[in-house]
């Protein structure tokens, strides 16, 4: 196994130092290290972060390998600075059995570019009617701890309560896609001034807020862990703030796109901006940013949602919701938060690793720690070229935008998955 001596790197924004990576771990840190057998990486001007961890990735395998595979999504993740991703269950077949979650987990191991932690479905076939085999998925080789019907809301409160009760036994988490379906029938975009002007059916903020309010009460009643996916409204932030103040075991994520983009993009009728939950208003964006800084929102999660051209480049009403995220997330975070390295490490690595219980991830580079880390060039600027992305899909909302920051290298247990900004395999 090759050893790497990373020279002159700023670890999470601190003064430059050297890192020696040997046998899968950070063997030594400090200025002026030497190691004749090691490959030297000149990291002057670069920042080392603990490898990023994504709680919300759609890898599309099994079933839609034309849009993404575990391997192509893993490569996109590594290029984005990630060392671990949680793979959502809305595949075909749905990841609602031990067999399917084990398949995804095994494909992740074979690709070997990031750790792929499968999320299991809450209900059979995501149909919202019967609980899936949560215990069997937890006991499987994939050791599932997070369950989600993402793409769909677990709308039935009795089923949601049962699910929370079930996972309490092994301290599991129900990750909710908060959308009261009766309030979003036929919805095409955020309900507000822009939807009125465009004459498109709106998705009201209250459809999200009502479910979060209900679910924090259920989680409090049961004493279980709830995670709220892709929080998108200022009102949701207030519900979460109150719940956290009461000590409810709730965590929440926000996506890069909800931190940056607003609903007026829909006026272009370009379906690349169609996403669920929809892009909201500037007021919501400001509240989400503040909540992320404050910690009311715990993590940035990508909701990387690759879609094939025929599902995306069509009329707005027929287009699938969702946008790519893995290869641009860190740049968007830098754009939105500035070079707040400790905050970025916290919200994109340490906290998501802790929530998902991913041992060896989310740890700052220090002697003895598994070498899961990424090197960022904060001074670089890049133009996003969809054709150059590693994802099999092209539905990035940032096409041809100039974004700050570039991932130079990513290491998974001491092995580079990305070097010189390129995937190693
Ligand atoms: O925009 C979205 N796309 N939201 C979801 O909840 C699901 C996702 C997908 O699977 O494409
Ligand atoms: Zn969702």
Short mmCIF file of C-alpha atoms and ligand atoms in Angstrom, two decimals:
data_model
loop_
_atom_site.label_atom_id
_atom_site.label_comp_id
_atom_site.label_asym_id
_atom_site.label_seq_id
_atom_site.Cartn_x
_atom_site.Cartn_y
_atom_site.Cartn_z
CA UNK A 1 0.00 0.00 0.00
CA UNK A 2 1.47 3.35 -1.06
CA UNK A 3 2.15 5.90 1.66
CA UNK A 4 1.41 9.57 1.01
CA UNK A 5 3.10 12.60 2.52
CA UNK A 6 0.84 15.61 2.15
CA UNK A 7 2.99 18.73 2.56
CA UNK A 8 1.87 22.15 3.73
CA UNK A 9 -1.85 21.50 4.08
CA UNK A 10 -4.23 23.50 6.23
CA UNK A 11 -6.26 21.02 8.29
CA UNK A 12 -9.80 22.45 8.52
CA UNK A 13 -8.45 25.98 8.11
CA UNK A 14 -5.59 25.78 10.66
CA UNK A 15 -1.95 26.76 10.00
CA UNK A 16 -0.18 24.62 7.35
CA UNK A 17 1.22 21.26 8.44
CA UNK A 18 2.17 17.90 6.95
CA UNK A 19 0.14 14.68 7.04
CA UNK A 20 1.66 11.25 6.60
CA UNK A 21 -0.84 8.66 5.40
CA UNK A 22 0.31 5.09 5.88
CA UNK A 23 -1.50 1.74 6.10
CA UNK A 24 -4.91 3.37 5.78
CA UNK A 25 -4.55 5.80 8.65
CA UNK A 26 -3.11 9.22 9.34
CA UNK A 27 0.20 8.02 10.78
CA UNK A 28 1.74 11.37 11.72
CA UNK A 29 1.03 15.10 11.57
CA UNK A 30 3.32 18.09 12.07
CA UNK A 31 5.57 20.50 10.18
CA UNK A 32 8.68 19.20 8.38
CA UNK A 33 7.76 15.50 8.21
CA UNK A 34 9.90 13.28 6.01
CA UNK A 35 9.15 9.80 4.68
CA UNK A 36 11.48 8.60 1.90
CA UNK A 37 9.14 5.78 0.85
CA UNK A 38 6.07 8.01 0.54
CA UNK A 39 4.62 9.73 -2.51
CA UNK A 40 4.78 13.46 -1.80
CA UNK A 41 1.77 15.66 -2.52
CA UNK A 42 2.48 19.41 -2.48
CA UNK A 43 -0.65 20.74 -0.79
CA UNK A 44 0.40 24.37 -0.43
CA UNK A 45 -2.76 26.47 -0.32
CA UNK A 46 -5.01 23.43 0.05
CA UNK A 47 -7.40 22.69 2.91
CA UNK A 48 -7.86 19.17 4.28
CA UNK A 49 -11.33 18.26 5.46
CA UNK A 50 -12.62 15.03 6.92
CA UNK A 51 -14.12 13.15 3.95
CA UNK A 52 -17.60 14.45 3.25
CA UNK A 53 -20.60 12.30 4.20
CA UNK A 54 -23.91 12.50 2.35
CA UNK A 55 -27.06 11.40 4.15
CA UNK A 56 -29.20 11.61 1.01
CA UNK A 57 -28.03 10.19 -2.33
CA UNK A 58 -30.05 8.55 -5.09
CA UNK A 59 -27.83 5.98 -6.83
CA UNK A 60 -30.67 4.52 -8.97
CA UNK A 61 -29.31 0.97 -8.93
CA UNK A 62 -31.04 -1.46 -9.15
CA UNK A 63 -33.47 -0.42 -11.85
CA UNK A 64 -32.39 2.82 -13.50
CA UNK A 65 -28.79 2.10 -14.39
CA UNK A 66 -29.23 4.37 -17.41
CA UNK A 67 -29.50 7.35 -15.01
CA UNK A 68 -26.85 6.28 -12.45
CA UNK A 69 -25.18 3.19 -11.05
CA UNK A 70 -23.67 2.57 -7.67
CA UNK A 71 -20.29 2.86 -9.38
CA UNK A 72 -20.94 6.06 -11.37
CA UNK A 73 -22.61 7.69 -8.37
CA UNK A 74 -19.71 6.61 -6.15
CA UNK A 75 -17.27 8.18 -8.59
CA UNK A 76 -19.30 11.40 -8.63
CA UNK A 77 -19.25 11.35 -4.84
CA UNK A 78 -15.49 10.85 -4.60
CA UNK A 79 -14.94 13.70 -7.08
CA UNK A 80 -17.16 15.84 -4.86
CA UNK A 81 -14.95 15.10 -1.83
CA UNK A 82 -17.19 12.43 -0.30
CA UNK A 83 -15.98 9.27 1.40
CA UNK A 84 -19.40 7.95 2.41
CA UNK A 85 -22.93 8.24 1.03
CA UNK A 86 -26.28 6.94 2.22
CA UNK A 87 -28.17 5.45 -0.73
CA UNK A 88 -31.90 6.16 -0.83
CA UNK A 89 -34.35 3.27 -1.10
CA UNK A 90 -36.52 4.40 -4.05
CA UNK A 91 -34.86 2.03 -6.49
CA UNK A 92 -36.58 -0.58 -8.67
CA UNK A 93 -37.08 -3.00 -7.01
CA UNK A 94 -37.42 -0.85 -3.91
CA UNK A 95 -34.80 -1.41 -1.20
CA UNK A 96 -37.39 -2.82 1.19
CA UNK A 97 -35.82 -6.24 1.86
CA UNK A 98 -32.53 -7.54 3.21
CA UNK A 99 -31.76 -8.85 -0.30
CA UNK A 100 -31.89 -5.49 -2.03
CA UNK A 101 -30.04 -3.50 0.65
CA UNK A 102 -27.33 -6.19 0.65
CA UNK A 103 -27.09 -5.93 -3.14
CA UNK A 104 -26.56 -2.15 -2.99
CA UNK A 105 -24.08 -2.52 -0.15
CA UNK A 106 -22.12 -5.17 -2.08
CA UNK A 107 -22.06 -3.06 -5.26
CA UNK A 108 -20.69 -0.19 -3.17
CA UNK A 109 -17.91 -2.38 -1.83
CA UNK A 110 -17.05 -3.61 -5.33
CA UNK A 111 -16.86 -0.05 -6.69
CA UNK A 112 -14.62 0.83 -3.73
CA UNK A 113 -14.78 4.59 -4.26
CA UNK A 114 -16.83 5.60 -1.22
CA UNK A 115 -18.55 3.69 1.55
CA UNK A 116 -22.13 3.14 0.38
CA UNK A 117 -24.52 2.78 3.30
CA UNK A 118 -27.97 1.67 2.10
CA UNK A 119 -31.09 3.28 3.53
CA UNK A 120 -34.04 0.89 3.77
CA UNK A 121 -37.62 1.67 2.82
CA UNK A 122 -40.10 2.26 5.66
CA UNK A 123 -43.02 0.67 3.83
CA UNK A 124 -43.30 -2.17 1.33
CA UNK A 125 -42.79 -0.81 -2.18
CA UNK A 126 -42.89 2.77 -0.76
CA UNK A 127 -46.66 2.32 -0.95
CA UNK A 128 -47.31 3.69 2.54
CA UNK A 129 -49.49 0.74 3.54
CA UNK A 130 -47.44 -1.90 5.34
CA UNK A 131 -44.15 -1.68 7.24
CA UNK A 132 -41.21 -3.19 5.37
CA UNK A 133 -38.92 -5.78 7.00
CA UNK A 134 -37.05 -3.18 9.02
CA UNK A 135 -35.53 -5.74 11.39
CA UNK A 136 -34.28 -7.99 8.61
CA UNK A 137 -32.62 -5.01 6.90
CA UNK A 138 -31.05 -3.94 10.20
CA UNK A 139 -29.71 -7.46 10.79
CA UNK A 140 -28.46 -7.86 7.20
CA UNK A 141 -24.85 -7.44 6.10
CA UNK A 142 -25.80 -3.86 5.15
CA UNK A 143 -26.62 -3.09 8.83
CA UNK A 144 -29.30 -0.56 7.91
CA UNK A 145 -29.98 2.06 10.59
CA UNK A 146 -31.81 4.73 8.58
CA UNK A 147 -35.16 4.04 6.93
CA UNK A 148 -36.94 6.34 4.50
CA UNK A 149 -39.67 6.29 1.87
CA UNK A 150 -38.02 9.36 0.33
CA UNK A 151 -39.73 10.49 -2.82
CA UNK A 152 -42.90 9.73 -0.87
CA UNK A 153 -44.06 10.84 2.55
CA UNK A 154 -45.03 8.30 5.20
CA UNK A 155 -48.35 10.09 5.36
CA UNK A 156 -50.33 7.68 7.59
CA UNK A 157 -49.66 8.81 11.18
CA UNK A 158 -50.33 5.35 12.58
CA UNK A 159 -47.75 3.80 10.27
CA UNK A 160 -45.26 6.56 11.10
CA UNK A 161 -45.75 5.89 14.81
CA UNK A 162 -45.25 2.14 14.29
CA UNK A 163 -42.08 2.75 12.31
CA UNK A 164 -40.67 5.03 15.01
CA UNK A 165 -41.53 2.43 17.65
CA UNK A 166 -39.95 -0.37 15.66
CA UNK A 167 -36.57 1.30 15.10
CA UNK A 168 -36.30 2.44 18.72
CA UNK A 169 -35.12 -1.07 19.67
CA UNK A 170 -31.87 -0.58 17.76
CA UNK A 171 -31.69 3.23 17.95
CA UNK A 172 -32.60 3.50 14.27
CA UNK A 173 -33.84 6.59 12.48
CA UNK A 174 -36.89 7.30 10.35
CA UNK A 175 -35.94 9.90 7.71
CA UNK A 176 -39.10 11.60 6.54
CA UNK A 177 -39.82 13.20 3.17
CA UNK A 178 -42.23 15.73 4.69
CA UNK A 179 -45.05 16.33 2.22
CA UNK A 180 -48.73 16.09 3.11
CA UNK A 181 -49.88 14.52 -0.16
CA UNK A 182 -53.42 15.89 0.04
CA UNK A 183 -51.99 19.41 -0.04
CA UNK A 184 -49.67 18.85 -3.01
CA UNK A 185 -51.88 17.06 -5.52
CA UNK A 186 -50.86 18.16 -9.00
CA UNK A 187 -48.26 20.57 -7.60
CA UNK A 188 -45.60 21.78 -10.02
CA UNK A 189 -43.68 24.36 -8.01
CA UNK A 190 -43.72 26.41 -4.79
CA UNK A 191 -47.11 27.99 -4.09
CA UNK A 192 -46.64 31.74 -4.08
CA UNK A 193 -46.47 34.84 -6.22
CA UNK A 194 -44.47 33.17 -8.99
CA UNK A 195 -46.80 30.15 -9.27
CA UNK A 196 -49.78 32.51 -9.45
CA UNK A 197 -48.13 34.51 -12.21
CA UNK A 198 -47.15 31.40 -14.17
CA UNK A 199 -50.48 29.69 -13.58
CA UNK A 200 -48.82 26.53 -12.24
CA UNK A 201 -50.34 24.50 -9.40
CA UNK A 202 -48.53 25.30 -6.17
CA UNK A 203 -46.88 23.14 -3.46
CA UNK A 204 -47.59 25.14 -0.30
CA UNK A 205 -45.02 25.48 2.48
CA UNK A 206 -47.60 24.25 4.98
CA UNK A 207 -47.64 20.80 3.32
CA UNK A 208 -44.08 20.35 4.60
CA UNK A 209 -44.49 22.17 7.90
CA UNK A 210 -47.63 20.23 8.92
CA UNK A 211 -45.88 16.87 8.52
CA UNK A 212 -42.77 18.02 10.40
CA UNK A 213 -44.95 19.34 13.23
CA UNK A 214 -46.84 16.05 13.41
CA UNK A 215 -43.69 13.94 13.23
CA UNK A 216 -41.73 15.78 15.92
CA UNK A 217 -44.72 15.19 18.21
CA UNK A 218 -44.80 11.51 17.28
CA UNK A 219 -41.04 11.18 17.78
CA UNK A 220 -41.34 12.91 21.13
CA UNK A 221 -44.20 10.63 22.17
CA UNK A 222 -42.33 7.48 21.16
CA UNK A 223 -38.88 8.68 22.23
CA UNK A 224 -37.38 7.75 18.87
CA UNK A 225 -35.06 9.43 16.40
CA UNK A 226 -36.54 11.37 13.51
CA UNK A 227 -34.57 12.89 10.65
CA UNK A 228 -36.20 15.43 8.35
CA UNK A 229 -35.05 15.29 4.74
CA UNK A 230 -34.51 18.39 2.59
CA UNK A 231 -36.07 21.09 4.79
CA UNK A 232 -37.12 23.90 2.48
CA UNK A 233 -39.18 26.54 4.31
CA UNK A 234 -38.71 29.20 7.00
CA UNK A 235 -41.75 27.79 8.80
CA UNK A 236 -40.16 24.33 8.99
CA UNK A 237 -37.12 25.90 10.64
CA UNK A 238 -39.35 27.37 13.37
CA UNK A 239 -41.06 24.00 14.00
CA UNK A 240 -37.64 22.34 14.28
CA UNK A 241 -36.30 25.07 16.56
CA UNK A 242 -39.15 24.57 19.01
CA UNK A 243 -38.87 20.78 18.90
CA UNK A 244 -35.13 20.87 19.54
CA UNK A 245 -35.62 23.30 22.42
CA UNK A 246 -37.95 20.72 24.00
CA UNK A 247 -35.33 18.00 23.57
CA UNK A 248 -37.03 16.03 20.79
CA UNK A 249 -34.59 13.64 19.10
CA UNK A 250 -34.86 15.25 15.70
CA UNK A 251 -32.19 16.12 13.15
CA UNK A 252 -32.63 17.87 9.81
CA UNK A 253 -30.89 18.42 6.50
CA UNK A 254 -30.94 21.10 3.83
CA UNK A 255 -29.81 20.67 0.23
CA UNK A 256 -27.30 22.88 -1.59
CA UNK A 257 -29.99 23.91 -4.08
CA UNK A 258 -32.41 25.07 -1.39
CA UNK A 259 -29.56 27.16 0.06
CA UNK A 260 -28.91 28.90 -3.26
CA UNK A 261 -31.80 28.87 -5.73
CA UNK A 262 -35.28 30.39 -5.61
CA UNK A 263 -38.69 29.70 -7.17
CA UNK A 264 -38.36 32.41 -9.81
CA UNK A 265 -36.19 29.92 -11.75
CA UNK A 266 -39.45 28.20 -12.70
CA UNK A 267 -40.23 31.17 -14.95
CA UNK A 268 -37.64 29.77 -17.38
CA UNK A 269 -39.78 26.61 -17.65
CA UNK A 270 -36.49 24.74 -17.70
CA UNK A 271 -37.26 21.44 -15.92
CA UNK A 272 -33.72 21.29 -14.56
CA UNK A 273 -35.14 23.50 -11.80
CA UNK A 274 -38.02 21.16 -11.01
CA UNK A 275 -37.36 19.47 -7.68
CA UNK A 276 -39.28 18.10 -4.73
CA UNK A 277 -39.64 19.91 -2.38
CA UNK A 278 -39.64 22.84 -4.80
CA UNK A 279 -37.31 25.81 -4.82
CA UNK A 280 -38.77 28.38 -2.42
CA UNK A 281 -38.50 32.14 -1.88
CA UNK A 282 -35.55 34.34 -0.95
CA UNK A 283 -37.01 34.61 2.58
CA UNK A 284 -36.92 30.84 2.91
CA UNK A 285 -33.35 30.69 1.57
CA UNK A 286 -32.23 33.27 4.15
CA UNK A 287 -33.92 31.33 6.98
CA UNK A 288 -32.34 28.04 5.84
CA UNK A 289 -28.87 29.59 5.73
CA UNK A 290 -29.27 31.06 9.22
CA UNK A 291 -30.62 27.76 10.57
CA UNK A 292 -27.64 25.89 9.13
CA UNK A 293 -25.19 28.27 10.79
CA UNK A 294 -27.10 28.11 14.07
CA UNK A 295 -27.44 24.33 14.04
CA UNK A 296 -31.24 24.13 13.92
CA UNK A 297 -30.50 22.41 10.63
CA UNK A 298 -27.79 19.85 11.35
CA UNK A 299 -26.39 18.94 7.96
CA UNK A 300 -26.11 19.70 4.27
CA UNK A 301 -27.28 16.66 2.26
CA UNK A 302 -27.25 16.65 -1.51
CA UNK A 303 -30.47 14.82 -2.53
CA UNK A 304 -28.37 13.95 -5.61
CA UNK A 305 -31.19 12.91 -7.97
CA UNK A 306 -29.91 11.82 -11.39
CA UNK A 307 -32.50 11.54 -14.16
CA UNK A 308 -32.17 10.28 -17.72
CA UNK A 309 -32.52 12.86 -20.50
CA UNK A 310 -35.99 11.65 -21.53
CA UNK A 311 -37.26 12.09 -17.98
CA UNK A 312 -35.86 15.58 -17.61
CA UNK A 313 -35.65 17.30 -20.98
CA UNK A 314 -39.37 17.43 -21.65
CA UNK A 315 -42.28 19.67 -20.76
CA UNK A 316 -42.12 20.98 -17.18
CA UNK A 317 -45.29 19.16 -16.14
CA UNK A 318 -43.96 15.78 -17.28
CA UNK A 319 -40.39 16.15 -16.04
CA UNK A 320 -39.28 14.17 -12.97
CA UNK A 321 -38.28 16.23 -9.96
CA UNK A 322 -34.68 16.26 -8.84
CA UNK A 323 -31.21 17.57 -9.61
CA UNK A 324 -27.60 16.39 -9.40
CA UNK A 325 -25.67 17.42 -6.32
CA UNK A 326 -22.62 15.34 -5.41
CA UNK A 327 -20.05 16.97 -7.66
CA UNK A 328 -21.00 20.56 -6.80
CA UNK A 329 -22.08 20.44 -3.14
CA UNK A 330 -18.84 21.66 -1.62
CA UNK A 331 -18.61 24.53 -4.11
CA UNK A 332 -22.16 25.62 -3.29
CA UNK A 333 -21.41 25.41 0.44
CA UNK A 334 -18.31 27.57 -0.08
CA UNK A 335 -20.33 30.03 -2.12
CA UNK A 336 -23.10 30.25 0.47
CA UNK A 337 -21.09 30.04 3.71
CA UNK A 338 -17.69 31.39 2.65
CA UNK A 339 -14.47 29.69 3.79
CA UNK A 340 -15.94 28.71 7.16
CA UNK A 341 -14.02 25.44 7.25
CA UNK A 342 -15.02 24.29 10.70
CA UNK A 343 -18.70 24.88 9.92
CA UNK A 344 -18.37 23.10 6.59
CA UNK A 345 -16.59 20.13 8.23
CA UNK A 346 -19.30 20.03 10.88
CA UNK A 347 -22.32 20.19 8.58
CA UNK A 348 -20.96 18.10 5.70
CA UNK A 349 -18.86 15.49 7.48
CA UNK A 350 -18.73 15.22 11.27
CA UNK A 351 -22.43 15.55 12.04
CA UNK A 352 -23.77 13.45 9.14
CA UNK A 353 -21.25 10.70 10.03
CA UNK A 354 -22.44 10.79 13.63
CA UNK A 355 -26.13 10.72 12.65
CA UNK A 356 -25.61 7.73 10.35
CA UNK A 357 -23.25 6.01 12.80
CA UNK A 358 -20.53 5.61 10.18
CA UNK A 359 -17.44 4.57 12.12
CA UNK A 360 -14.17 5.99 10.83
CA UNK A 361 -15.89 8.83 8.96
CA UNK A 362 -16.36 12.43 10.01
CA UNK A 363 -13.09 12.55 11.95
CA UNK A 364 -10.57 15.35 11.47
CA UNK A 365 -7.18 14.12 10.22
CA UNK A 366 -5.12 13.28 13.33
CA UNK A 367 -2.69 10.51 14.24
CA UNK A 368 -4.37 7.10 14.32
CA UNK A 369 -7.53 8.24 12.56
CA UNK A 370 -8.64 6.34 9.41
CA UNK A 371 -7.45 8.38 6.42
CA UNK A 372 -10.85 9.38 5.06
CA UNK A 373 -10.23 12.91 3.91
CA UNK A 374 -10.44 15.32 1.04
CA UNK A 375 -8.15 18.12 -0.15
CA UNK A 376 -9.81 21.30 -1.40
CA UNK A 377 -8.31 24.16 -3.38
CA UNK A 378 -10.31 27.12 -2.10
CA UNK A 379 -8.70 29.57 -4.53
CA UNK A 380 -9.67 27.64 -7.65
CA UNK A 381 -12.76 28.53 -9.60
CA UNK A 382 -14.41 26.09 -11.96
CA UNK A 383 -16.99 26.30 -14.68
CA UNK A 384 -19.51 23.48 -14.34
CA UNK A 385 -19.64 21.55 -17.63
CA UNK A 386 -22.43 18.94 -17.52
CA UNK A 387 -20.64 16.74 -20.08
CA UNK A 388 -17.62 16.54 -17.78
CA UNK A 389 -19.51 15.23 -14.77
CA UNK A 390 -18.91 11.63 -13.67
CA UNK A 391 -22.60 11.10 -13.06
CA UNK A 392 -24.42 9.25 -15.83
CA UNK A 393 -26.99 12.05 -15.85
CA UNK A 394 -26.68 15.69 -16.84
CA UNK A 395 -29.39 17.43 -14.80
CA UNK A 396 -27.25 19.93 -12.94
CA UNK A 397 -28.85 23.34 -12.27
CA UNK A 398 -25.35 24.87 -12.20
CA UNK A 399 -24.43 24.27 -15.85
CA UNK A 400 -21.84 26.77 -17.04
CA UNK A 401 -21.89 28.61 -13.72
CA UNK A 402 -18.51 29.57 -12.28
CA UNK A 403 -18.24 28.17 -8.75
CA UNK A 404 -15.57 28.55 -6.07
CA UNK A 405 -13.39 25.66 -4.89
CA UNK A 406 -12.14 22.46 -6.43
CA UNK A 407 -11.63 18.99 -4.98
CA UNK A 408 -7.99 18.10 -5.63
CA UNK A 409 -7.79 14.72 -3.91
CA UNK A 410 -9.94 12.34 -1.89
CA UNK A 411 -8.68 9.43 0.20
CA UNK A 412 -10.72 6.45 1.35
CA UNK A 413 -8.91 4.58 4.13
CA UNK A 414 -5.60 5.85 2.86
CA UNK A 415 -6.17 4.97 -0.81
CA UNK A 416 -6.67 7.88 -3.19
CA UNK A 417 -9.99 7.78 -5.04
CA UNK A 418 -9.27 11.18 -6.60
CA UNK A 419 -5.85 12.68 -7.42
CA UNK A 420 -5.17 15.94 -9.29
CA UNK A 421 -8.92 16.43 -9.49
CA UNK A 422 -9.41 13.20 -11.43
CA UNK A 423 -10.92 9.89 -10.40
CA UNK A 424 -8.22 7.29 -9.87
CA UNK A 425 -10.38 4.40 -11.18
O1 LIG B 1 -36.65 15.98 -6.27
C1 LIG B 1 -36.66 14.86 -5.78
N1 LIG B 1 -36.16 13.81 -6.43
N2 LIG B 1 -37.22 14.70 -4.58
C2 LIG B 1 -37.42 13.49 -4.06
O2 LIG B 1 -37.94 13.39 -2.98
C3 LIG B 1 -37.04 12.28 -4.80
C4 LIG B 1 -35.98 12.57 -5.78
C5 LIG B 1 -35.79 11.48 -6.80
O3 LIG B 1 -35.77 10.30 -6.43
O4 LIG B 1 -35.63 11.80 -7.97
ZN1 LIG B 2 -37.32 13.57 -0.85
#
